Amino acid sequence: MKNRQVWLRSRPNGIPQAADFDLREVELPTLADGEFLVRHAYLSADPAMRGWIADKSTYWPRIEVGDTMRAFAAGEVVESRNPVYAVGDKVMGIFGWQDYAAVRQSQVMRKVQEADLPLSLSLGILGLNGLTAYFGLLDVCRPRPGETVAVSTAAGGVGSAVGQIAKIKGCRTIGFAGGRDKVRQCVEDFGYDHAIDYKATKDVDEALAERCPEGIDAFFDNTSGAIHDAVLRRINLGARIAICGTASYASWDPWNEGPRPERHLLVKRAIMQGFLTTDFAARYEEGVAALAGWIRDGRLRYREDVLEGIEAAPASIAMLYAGENRGKLIIRL
Amino acid sequence: MKNRQVWLRSRPNGIPQAADFDLREVELPTLADGEFLVRHAYLSADPAMRGWIADKSTYWPRIEVGDTMRAFAAGEVVESRNPVYAVGDKVMGIFGWQDYAAVRQSQVMRKVQEADLPLSLSLGILGLNGLTAYFGLLDVCRPRPGETVAVSTAAGGVGSAVGQIAKIKGCRTIGFAGGRDKVRQCVEDFGYDHAIDYKATKDVDEALAERCPEGIDAFFDNTSGAIHDAVLRRINLGARIAICGTASYASWDPWNEGPRPERHLLVKRAIMQGFLTTDFAARYEEGVAALAGWIRDGRLRYREDVLEGIEAAPASIAMLYAGENRGKLIIRL
């Protein structure tokens, strides 16, 4: 049996394109003690993968040319030399863009227990996206009922969950998204009170002031840049700003410049905090239990964009940055 | 009896100068019910007063041309129509640059109870400066023993207290100050492990890396600007940055630009938080008790620069921004 892998052929300057990757076929790995073999059902494409490839400004070791692309994947254990993982177990973790992976405990994000829900959800709403929304909103933004929560990339895999959880917690929500379809999706599918099409809106400050005369109490930011600055200008006393991503910039080398936040954070006694979902690893099961409960209740909706076949993986990161997807982008094997 | 007042004659564009103020003599006020008359012994000059006069970017109503200058002052109650304040009580609060003030409860910061310590301390180390250091360091920076704490304007009224409290709490400390005298004062008087003369140091990044190879865990920032940026580049995972002031900029209108912190806060999972000491008003007595205890033990040193007479007040704000003072600047009446 062969294993197909998507590997990094050249280091991109900016957003990784399909041509930066190639496909190879290798022998199935032999398991070392403690390892188990996972047959992948789904591979993930995430905005963070750009940073994993970049030279700098990231939080994991960079991927070298020749390496199989690091990626989240979900699948079933088909062989095991680890007593904790039995054949038939469903697992999700950082297993790479490939058909099969020989996996060690340290690569596993979680064993998937929600047999009544699709396994693909473990890469999105019940995986990093949902958990990022859950902990970033509840632990970093700490919204109180009646407050106004702003969300950038509001229709995306993380943002759409943030907006819906904020509504579940009794907040008003305003989302930023690019394009009429996404804006409509924000309001109709994800229950945002307001959505601003940042691509079509000439004066975002004015649009924000009209829709949120009461100001912004919490901001879940996936973009940095112009949306970040506009929301910052509208924050209330004691606002909490969670920095989850910086998608509006293709590169952070050299550091991007912009309005300094210090004076405004001081005057507003506001908090700006960066966080990684992995900092909350000890509480993943709490998060998944809550998210799965809201999904079963019909209170938390999600959308998946499914690409077919591993051949679709190389182009998927560029699709994310082009804003072509409307939900969590996954590749079905 | 007459009351002399320093009033705002013209709104400065930038740092208030002596010529922006004038002195006038008025009748002593008649007390309304609930008011009491305070004869001032000391007036305060604080960096924040620039912001109180500026058009924008501040947290209190601006001072209008013709108004008596808003200022902290300390003195003794000499007449009272308020049952809580008796003749002979010592009080400190926002009473203005004048000889006497007819005061209401809302203007009082605290009744001064430390009869064994000089009343002037209530404007500095036992007043806003000490309390700003105490709450900003302990509640916002939250240093743990063994961590490294960086402080800007390290020899100033607030900074010198921050550095000493951090040492009391078992931290390593590094201070930034301008000029050889202040740097020597940091190390000799205030116990900093390291001090960097930011005016004489060509490469602040290099100096910081040499002195703090272990990185910075907490940063108490009074300046914004170049020092802020250099420290930010050296922070460790989970760092806490308290924004207390932005003294390196004479104006924030329009907003100053600089390196965007979002990506770095994300990668470092760091917190940047603005705070005002007045947010901790309910805990002032806790803070003063701790500070007074350290002063009596000889573990907390302070320095006062005393100007003589109310005529010295108009020039005092510009002195602060010129860095001419070496401790808490007060005016003795």
PDB file of N, CA and C in Angstrom, chain B residues 84-168:
ATOM      1  N   VAL B  84     -18.335  64.827  57.837  1.00  0.00           N
ATOM      2  CA  VAL B  84     -17.266  63.829  57.717  1.00  0.00           C
ATOM      3  C   VAL B  84     -15.880  64.473  57.837  1.00  0.00           C
ATOM      4  N   TYR B  85     -15.797  65.758  57.543  1.00  0.00           N
ATOM      5  CA  TYR B  85     -14.504  66.447  57.537  1.00  0.00           C
ATOM      6  C   TYR B  85     -14.491  67.533  58.606  1.00  0.00           C
ATOM      7  N   ALA B  86     -13.602  67.364  59.594  1.00  0.00           N
ATOM      8  CA  ALA B  86     -13.503  68.312  60.708  1.00  0.00           C
ATOM      9  C   ALA B  86     -12.317  69.241  60.506  1.00  0.00           C
ATOM     10  N   VAL B  87     -12.399  70.427  61.076  1.00  0.00           N
ATOM     11  CA  VAL B  87     -11.266  71.354  61.057  1.00  0.00           C
ATOM     12  C   VAL B  87     -10.049  70.626  61.626  1.00  0.00           C
ATOM     13  N   GLY B  88      -8.928  70.725  60.925  1.00  0.00           N
ATOM     14  CA  GLY B  88      -7.704  70.041  61.344  1.00  0.00           C
ATOM     15  C   GLY B  88      -7.430  68.758  60.582  1.00  0.00           C
ATOM     16  N   ASP B  89      -8.465  68.192  59.915  1.00  0.00           N
ATOM     17  CA  ASP B  89      -8.245  66.985  59.095  1.00  0.00           C
ATOM     18  C   ASP B  89      -7.320  67.319  57.927  1.00  0.00           C
ATOM     19  N   LYS B  90      -6.468  66.350  57.589  1.00  0.00           N
ATOM     20  CA  LYS B  90      -5.619  66.485  56.396  1.00  0.00           C
ATOM     21  C   LYS B  90      -6.288  65.739  55.244  1.00  0.00           C
ATOM     22  N   VAL B  91      -6.345  66.383  54.095  1.00  0.00           N
ATOM     23  CA  VAL B  91      -7.001  65.770  52.945  1.00  0.00           C
ATOM     24  C   VAL B  91      -6.168  65.975  51.676  1.00  0.00           C
ATOM     25  N   MET B  92      -6.393  65.094  50.723  1.00  0.00           N
ATOM     26  CA  MET B  92      -5.734  65.189  49.414  1.00  0.00           C
ATOM     27  C   MET B  92      -6.792  64.901  48.360  1.00  0.00           C
ATOM     28  N   GLY B  93      -6.726  65.652  47.272  1.00  0.00           N
ATOM     29  CA  GLY B  93      -7.706  65.429  46.218  1.00  0.00           C
ATOM     30  C   GLY B  93      -7.487  66.379  45.067  1.00  0.00           C
ATOM     31  N   ILE B  94      -8.472  66.430  44.170  1.00  0.00           N
ATOM     32  CA  ILE B  94      -8.377  67.295  42.994  1.00  0.00           C
ATOM     33  C   ILE B  94      -8.972  68.649  43.354  1.00  0.00           C
ATOM     34  N   PHE B  95      -8.127  69.491  43.934  1.00  0.00           N
ATOM     35  CA  PHE B  95      -8.591  70.756  44.502  1.00  0.00           C
ATOM     36  C   PHE B  95      -8.126  71.961  43.678  1.00  0.00           C
ATOM     37  N   GLY B  96      -7.220  71.751  42.733  1.00  0.00           N
ATOM     38  CA  GLY B  96      -6.801  72.848  41.855  1.00  0.00           C
ATOM     39  C   GLY B  96      -5.545  73.574  42.320  1.00  0.00           C
ATOM     40  N   TRP B  97      -4.962  74.282  41.328  1.00  0.00           N
ATOM     41  CA  TRP B  97      -3.782  75.106  41.619  1.00  0.00           C
ATOM     42  C   TRP B  97      -4.248  76.419  42.239  1.00  0.00           C
ATOM     43  N   GLN B  98      -4.432  76.405  43.569  1.00  0.00           N
ATOM     44  CA  GLN B  98      -4.866  77.614  44.270  1.00  0.00           C
ATOM     45  C   GLN B  98      -4.501  77.485  45.746  1.00  0.00           C
ATOM     46  N   ASP B  99      -4.600  78.625  46.472  1.00  0.00           N
ATOM     47  CA  ASP B  99      -4.258  78.607  47.904  1.00  0.00           C
ATOM     48  C   ASP B  99      -5.299  77.859  48.722  1.00  0.00           C
ATOM     49  N   TYR B 100      -6.553  78.106  48.385  1.00  0.00           N
ATOM     50  CA  TYR B 100      -7.675  77.522  49.123  1.00  0.00           C
ATOM     51  C   TYR B 100      -8.643  76.880  48.134  1.00  0.00           C
ATOM     52  N   ALA B 101      -9.366  75.886  48.610  1.00  0.00           N
ATOM     53  CA  ALA B 101     -10.415  75.329  47.770  1.00  0.00           C
ATOM     54  C   ALA B 101     -11.639  75.006  48.610  1.00  0.00           C
ATOM     55  N   ALA B 102     -12.809  75.366  48.073  1.00  0.00           N
ATOM     56  CA  ALA B 102     -14.071  74.916  48.653  1.00  0.00           C
ATOM     57  C   ALA B 102     -14.359  73.561  48.023  1.00  0.00           C
ATOM     58  N   VAL B 103     -14.362  72.516  48.844  1.00  0.00           N
ATOM     59  CA  VAL B 103     -14.274  71.152  48.344  1.00  0.00           C
ATOM     60  C   VAL B 103     -15.543  70.373  48.667  1.00  0.00           C
ATOM     61  N   ARG B 104     -15.973  69.546  47.703  1.00  0.00           N
ATOM     62  CA  ARG B 104     -17.057  68.578  47.938  1.00  0.00           C
ATOM     63  C   ARG B 104     -16.442  67.174  48.018  1.00  0.00           C
ATOM     64  N   GLN B 105     -17.211  66.270  48.566  1.00  0.00           N
ATOM     65  CA  GLN B 105     -16.741  64.886  48.738  1.00  0.00           C
ATOM     66  C   GLN B 105     -16.162  64.306  47.441  1.00  0.00           C
ATOM     67  N   SER B 106     -16.820  64.584  46.310  1.00  0.00           N
ATOM     68  CA  SER B 106     -16.403  63.950  45.050  1.00  0.00           C
ATOM     69  C   SER B 106     -14.995  64.349  44.624  1.00  0.00           C
ATOM     70  N   GLN B 107     -14.471  65.452  45.181  1.00  0.00           N
ATOM     71  CA  GLN B 107     -13.124  65.882  44.813  1.00  0.00           C
ATOM     72  C   GLN B 107     -12.032  65.230  45.665  1.00  0.00           C
ATOM     73  N   VAL B 108     -12.446  64.623  46.770  1.00  0.00           N
ATOM     74  CA  VAL B 108     -11.454  64.091  47.718  1.00  0.00           C
ATOM     75  C   VAL B 108     -10.934  62.752  47.235  1.00  0.00           C
ATOM     76  N   MET B 109      -9.626  62.603  47.193  1.00  0.00           N
ATOM     77  CA  MET B 109      -9.060  61.291  46.882  1.00  0.00           C
ATOM     78  C   MET B 109      -8.917  60.507  48.177  1.00  0.00           C
ATOM     79  N   ARG B 110      -8.375  61.135  49.210  1.00  0.00           N
ATOM     80  CA  ARG B 110      -8.367  60.454  50.504  1.00  0.00           C
ATOM     81  C   ARG B 110      -8.114  61.422  51.644  1.00  0.00           C
ATOM     82  N   LYS B 111      -8.580  61.012  52.816  1.00  0.00           N
ATOM     83  CA  LYS B 111      -8.240  61.681  54.063  1.00  0.00           C
ATOM     84  C   LYS B 111      -6.906  61.090  54.498  1.00  0.00           C
ATOM     85  N   VAL B 112      -5.939  61.939  54.792  1.00  0.00           N
ATOM     86  CA  VAL B 112      -4.587  61.449  55.078  1.00  0.00           C
ATOM     87  C   VAL B 112      -4.477  61.112  56.557  1.00  0.00           C
ATOM     88  N   GLN B 113      -4.175  59.857  56.855  1.00  0.00           N
ATOM     89  CA  GLN B 113      -4.175  59.366  58.237  1.00  0.00           C
ATOM     90  C   GLN B 113      -2.767  59.122  58.779  1.00  0.00           C
ATOM     91  N   GLU B 114      -1.755  59.138  57.898  1.00  0.00           N
ATOM     92  CA  GLU B 114      -0.404  58.761  58.315  1.00  0.00           C
ATOM     93  C   GLU B 114       0.270  59.970  58.960  1.00  0.00           C
ATOM     94  N   ALA B 115      -0.041  60.221  60.245  1.00  0.00           N
ATOM     95  CA  ALA B 115       0.449  61.424  60.927  1.00  0.00           C
ATOM     96  C   ALA B 115       1.957  61.389  61.109  1.00  0.00           C
ATOM     97  N   ASP B 116       2.562  60.190  61.080  1.00  0.00           N
ATOM     98  CA  ASP B 116       4.015  60.087  61.269  1.00  0.00           C
ATOM     99  C   ASP B 116       4.801  60.361  59.996  1.00  0.00           C
ATOM    100  N   LEU B 117       4.132  60.521  58.875  1.00  0.00           N
ATOM    101  CA  LEU B 117       4.826  60.730  57.595  1.00  0.00           C
ATOM    102  C   LEU B 117       4.450  62.103  57.036  1.00  0.00           C
ATOM    103  N   PRO B 118       5.343  62.741  56.279  1.00  0.00           N
ATOM    104  CA  PRO B 118       5.068  64.093  55.787  1.00  0.00           C
ATOM    105  C   PRO B 118       3.804  64.157  54.915  1.00  0.00           C
ATOM    106  N   LEU B 119       3.047  65.226  55.053  1.00  0.00           N
ATOM    107  CA  LEU B 119       1.822  65.402  54.269  1.00  0.00           C
ATOM    108  C   LEU B 119       2.116  65.427  52.763  1.00  0.00           C
ATOM    109  N   SER B 120       3.300  65.946  52.397  1.00  0.00           N
ATOM    110  CA  SER B 120       3.631  66.038  50.968  1.00  0.00           C
ATOM    111  C   SER B 120       3.628  64.663  50.295  1.00  0.00           C
ATOM    112  N   LEU B 121       3.894  63.609  51.054  1.00  0.00           N
ATOM    113  CA  LEU B 121       3.924  62.267  50.469  1.00  0.00           C
ATOM    114  C   LEU B 121       2.572  61.868  49.886  1.00  0.00           C
ATOM    115  N   SER B 122       1.523  62.502  50.410  1.00  0.00           N
ATOM    116  CA  SER B 122       0.193  62.154  49.908  1.00  0.00           C
ATOM    117  C   SER B 122       0.008  62.573  48.450  1.00  0.00           C
ATOM    118  N   LEU B 123       0.880  63.433  47.940  1.00  0.00           N
ATOM    119  CA  LEU B 123       0.825  63.806  46.514  1.00  0.00           C
ATOM    120  C   LEU B 123       1.750  62.942  45.663  1.00  0.00           C
ATOM    121  N   GLY B 124       2.554  62.102  46.318  1.00  0.00           N
ATOM    122  CA  GLY B 124       3.532  61.336  45.558  1.00  0.00           C
ATOM    123  C   GLY B 124       3.490  59.865  45.905  1.00  0.00           C
ATOM    124  N   ILE B 125       4.434  59.464  46.707  1.00  0.00           N
ATOM    125  CA  ILE B 125       4.602  58.033  46.965  1.00  0.00           C
ATOM    126  C   ILE B 125       3.400  57.443  47.725  1.00  0.00           C
ATOM    127  N   LEU B 126       2.714  58.249  48.518  1.00  0.00           N
ATOM    128  CA  LEU B 126       1.495  57.772  49.193  1.00  0.00           C
ATOM    129  C   LEU B 126       0.231  58.295  48.506  1.00  0.00           C
ATOM    130  N   GLY B 127       0.422  58.844  47.321  1.00  0.00           N
ATOM    131  CA  GLY B 127      -0.722  59.354  46.567  1.00  0.00           C
ATOM    132  C   GLY B 127      -0.806  58.666  45.216  1.00  0.00           C
ATOM    133  N   LEU B 128      -1.107  59.458  44.210  1.00  0.00           N
ATOM    134  CA  LEU B 128      -1.332  58.885  42.897  1.00  0.00           C
ATOM    135  C   LEU B 128      -0.114  58.125  42.372  1.00  0.00           C
ATOM    136  N   ASN B 129       1.098  58.651  42.606  1.00  0.00           N
ATOM    137  CA  ASN B 129       2.289  57.965  42.089  1.00  0.00           C
ATOM    138  C   ASN B 129       2.452  56.575  42.677  1.00  0.00           C
ATOM    139  N   GLY B 130       2.411  56.519  43.993  1.00  0.00           N
ATOM    140  CA  GLY B 130       2.607  55.236  44.656  1.00  0.00           C
ATOM    141  C   GLY B 130       1.492  54.260  44.345  1.00  0.00           C
ATOM    142  N   LEU B 131       0.266  54.762  44.336  1.00  0.00           N
ATOM    143  CA  LEU B 131      -0.874  53.886  44.060  1.00  0.00           C
ATOM    144  C   LEU B 131      -0.880  53.420  42.603  1.00  0.00           C
ATOM    145  N   THR B 132      -0.447  54.295  41.697  1.00  0.00           N
ATOM    146  CA  THR B 132      -0.343  53.910  40.289  1.00  0.00           C
ATOM    147  C   THR B 132       0.677  52.780  40.140  1.00  0.00           C
ATOM    148  N   ALA B 133       1.803  52.932  40.822  1.00  0.00           N
ATOM    149  CA  ALA B 133       2.828  51.884  40.785  1.00  0.00           C
ATOM    150  C   ALA B 133       2.287  50.591  41.395  1.00  0.00           C
ATOM    151  N   TYR B 134       1.650  50.722  42.535  1.00  0.00           N
ATOM    152  CA  TYR B 134       1.170  49.551  43.280  1.00  0.00           C
ATOM    153  C   TYR B 134       0.152  48.751  42.463  1.00  0.00           C
ATOM    154  N   PHE B 135      -0.897  49.403  41.987  1.00  0.00           N
ATOM    155  CA  PHE B 135      -1.955  48.668  41.284  1.00  0.00           C
ATOM    156  C   PHE B 135      -1.525  48.299  39.855  1.00  0.00           C
ATOM    157  N   GLY B 136      -0.816  49.212  39.199  1.00  0.00           N
ATOM    158  CA  GLY B 136      -0.378  48.920  37.830  1.00  0.00           C
ATOM    159  C   GLY B 136       0.580  47.746  37.793  1.00  0.00           C
ATOM    160  N   LEU B 137       1.474  47.700  38.769  1.00  0.00           N
ATOM    161  CA  LEU B 137       2.416  46.575  38.793  1.00  0.00           C
ATOM    162  C   LEU B 137       1.727  45.301  39.277  1.00  0.00           C
ATOM    163  N   LEU B 138       1.083  45.368  40.433  1.00  0.00           N
ATOM    164  CA  LEU B 138       0.596  44.128  41.054  1.00  0.00           C
ATOM    165  C   LEU B 138      -0.668  43.597  40.388  1.00  0.00           C
ATOM    166  N   ASP B 139      -1.546  44.475  39.913  1.00  0.00           N
ATOM    167  CA  ASP B 139      -2.806  44.005  39.332  1.00  0.00           C
ATOM    168  C   ASP B 139      -2.786  43.900  37.813  1.00  0.00           C
ATOM    169  N   VAL B 140      -1.967  44.713  37.142  1.00  0.00           N
ATOM    170  CA  VAL B 140      -1.939  44.657  35.676  1.00  0.00           C
ATOM    171  C   VAL B 140      -0.721  43.849  35.200  1.00  0.00           C
ATOM    172  N   CYS B 141       0.453  44.170  35.724  1.00  0.00           N
ATOM    173  CA  CYS B 141       1.655  43.421  35.304  1.00  0.00           C
ATOM    174  C   CYS B 141       1.751  42.046  35.980  1.00  0.00           C
ATOM    175  N   ARG B 142       1.178  41.908  37.160  1.00  0.00           N
ATOM    176  CA  ARG B 142       1.140  40.631  37.883  1.00  0.00           C
ATOM    177  C   ARG B 142       2.478  39.876  37.847  1.00  0.00           C
ATOM    178  N   PRO B 143       3.544  40.483  38.370  1.00  0.00           N
ATOM    179  CA  PRO B 143       4.855  39.820  38.299  1.00  0.00           C
ATOM    180  C   PRO B 143       4.962  38.651  39.283  1.00  0.00           C
ATOM    181  N   ARG B 144       5.646  37.603  38.848  1.00  0.00           N
ATOM    182  CA  ARG B 144       5.925  36.466  39.729  1.00  0.00           C
ATOM    183  C   ARG B 144       7.401  36.509  40.128  1.00  0.00           C
ATOM    184  N   PRO B 145       7.725  35.985  41.301  1.00  0.00           N
ATOM    185  CA  PRO B 145       9.126  35.990  41.735  1.00  0.00           C
ATOM    186  C   PRO B 145      10.028  35.360  40.682  1.00  0.00           C
ATOM    187  N   GLY B 146      11.161  35.995  40.439  1.00  0.00           N
ATOM    188  CA  GLY B 146      12.100  35.478  39.459  1.00  0.00           C
ATOM    189  C   GLY B 146      11.893  36.021  38.061  1.00  0.00           C
ATOM    190  N   GLU B 147      10.772  36.668  37.821  1.00  0.00           N
ATOM    191  CA  GLU B 147      10.531  37.244  36.504  1.00  0.00           C
ATOM    192  C   GLU B 147      11.300  38.556  36.333  1.00  0.00           C
ATOM    193  N   THR B 148      11.413  38.982  35.078  1.00  0.00           N
ATOM    194  CA  THR B 148      12.080  40.243  34.757  1.00  0.00           C
ATOM    195  C   THR B 148      11.042  41.301  34.405  1.00  0.00           C
ATOM    196  N   VAL B 149      11.136  42.430  35.111  1.00  0.00           N
ATOM    197  CA  VAL B 149      10.187  43.528  34.935  1.00  0.00           C
ATOM    198  C   VAL B 149      10.925  44.726  34.346  1.00  0.00           C
ATOM    199  N   ALA B 150      10.430  45.264  33.244  1.00  0.00           N
ATOM    200  CA  ALA B 150      10.989  46.471  32.633  1.00  0.00           C
ATOM    201  C   ALA B 150      10.112  47.667  32.977  1.00  0.00           C
ATOM    202  N   VAL B 151      10.751  48.819  33.180  1.00  0.00           N
ATOM    203  CA  VAL B 151      10.041  50.033  33.573  1.00  0.00           C
ATOM    204  C   VAL B 151      10.588  51.201  32.759  1.00  0.00           C
ATOM    205  N   SER B 152       9.707  51.977  32.140  1.00  0.00           N
ATOM    206  CA  SER B 152      10.166  53.199  31.470  1.00  0.00           C
ATOM    207  C   SER B 152       9.921  54.396  32.391  1.00  0.00           C
ATOM    208  N   THR B 153      10.645  55.514  32.160  1.00  0.00           N
ATOM    209  CA  THR B 153      10.767  56.619  33.120  1.00  0.00           C
ATOM    210  C   THR B 153      11.000  56.025  34.516  1.00  0.00           C
ATOM    211  N   ALA B 154      12.062  55.228  34.561  1.00  0.00           N
ATOM    212  CA  ALA B 154      12.315  54.365  35.724  1.00  0.00           C
ATOM    213  C   ALA B 154      12.724  55.122  36.978  1.00  0.00           C
ATOM    214  N   ALA B 155      13.203  56.358  36.813  1.00  0.00           N
ATOM    215  CA  ALA B 155      13.637  57.132  37.979  1.00  0.00           C
ATOM    216  C   ALA B 155      12.568  58.113  38.436  1.00  0.00           C
ATOM    217  N   GLY B 156      11.452  58.151  37.721  1.00  0.00           N
ATOM    218  CA  GLY B 156      10.404  59.115  38.028  1.00  0.00           C
ATOM    219  C   GLY B 156       9.581  58.721  39.246  1.00  0.00           C
ATOM    220  N   GLY B 157       8.614  59.549  39.541  1.00  0.00           N
ATOM    221  CA  GLY B 157       7.800  59.333  40.736  1.00  0.00           C
ATOM    222  C   GLY B 157       7.076  58.002  40.722  1.00  0.00           C
ATOM    223  N   VAL B 158       6.524  57.616  39.587  1.00  0.00           N
ATOM    224  CA  VAL B 158       5.835  56.326  39.477  1.00  0.00           C
ATOM    225  C   VAL B 158       6.848  55.208  39.242  1.00  0.00           C
ATOM    226  N   GLY B 159       7.711  55.407  38.242  1.00  0.00           N
ATOM    227  CA  GLY B 159       8.640  54.355  37.841  1.00  0.00           C
ATOM    228  C   GLY B 159       9.537  53.883  38.966  1.00  0.00           C
ATOM    229  N   SER B 160      10.039  54.818  39.776  1.00  0.00           N
ATOM    230  CA  SER B 160      10.944  54.412  40.853  1.00  0.00           C
ATOM    231  C   SER B 160      10.224  53.530  41.868  1.00  0.00           C
ATOM    232  N   ALA B 161       8.942  53.799  42.076  1.00  0.00           N
ATOM    233  CA  ALA B 161       8.164  52.946  42.983  1.00  0.00           C
ATOM    234  C   ALA B 161       7.903  51.585  42.357  1.00  0.00           C
ATOM    235  N   VAL B 162       7.618  51.573  41.058  1.00  0.00           N
ATOM    236  CA  VAL B 162       7.391  50.290  40.367  1.00  0.00           C
ATOM    237  C   VAL B 162       8.621  49.397  40.505  1.00  0.00           C
ATOM    238  N   GLY B 163       9.801  49.967  40.215  1.00  0.00           N
ATOM    239  CA  GLY B 163      11.028  49.180  40.272  1.00  0.00           C
ATOM    240  C   GLY B 163      11.276  48.608  41.657  1.00  0.00           C
ATOM    241  N   GLN B 164      11.041  49.429  42.686  1.00  0.00           N
ATOM    242  CA  GLN B 164      11.304  48.966  44.054  1.00  0.00           C
ATOM    243  C   GLN B 164      10.279  47.917  44.501  1.00  0.00           C
ATOM    244  N   ILE B 165       9.014  48.109  44.140  1.00  0.00           N
ATOM    245  CA  ILE B 165       7.999  47.111  44.535  1.00  0.00           C
ATOM    246  C   ILE B 165       8.272  45.793  43.813  1.00  0.00           C
ATOM    247  N   ALA B 166       8.703  45.883  42.544  1.00  0.00           N
ATOM    248  CA  ALA B 166       9.046  44.655  41.810  1.00  0.00           C
ATOM    249  C   ALA B 166      10.182  43.914  42.500  1.00  0.00           C
ATOM    250  N   LYS B 167      11.181  44.667  43.008  1.00  0.00           N
ATOM    251  CA  LYS B 167      12.276  44.025  43.747  1.00  0.00           C
ATOM    252  C   LYS B 167      11.750  43.402  45.042  1.00  0.00           C
ATOM    253  N   ILE B 168      10.893  44.124  45.753  1.00  0.00           N
ATOM    254  CA  ILE B 168      10.299  43.586  46.988  1.00  0.00           C
ATOM    255  C   ILE B 168       9.582  42.264  46.691  1.00  0.00           C
TER     256      ILE B 168
END
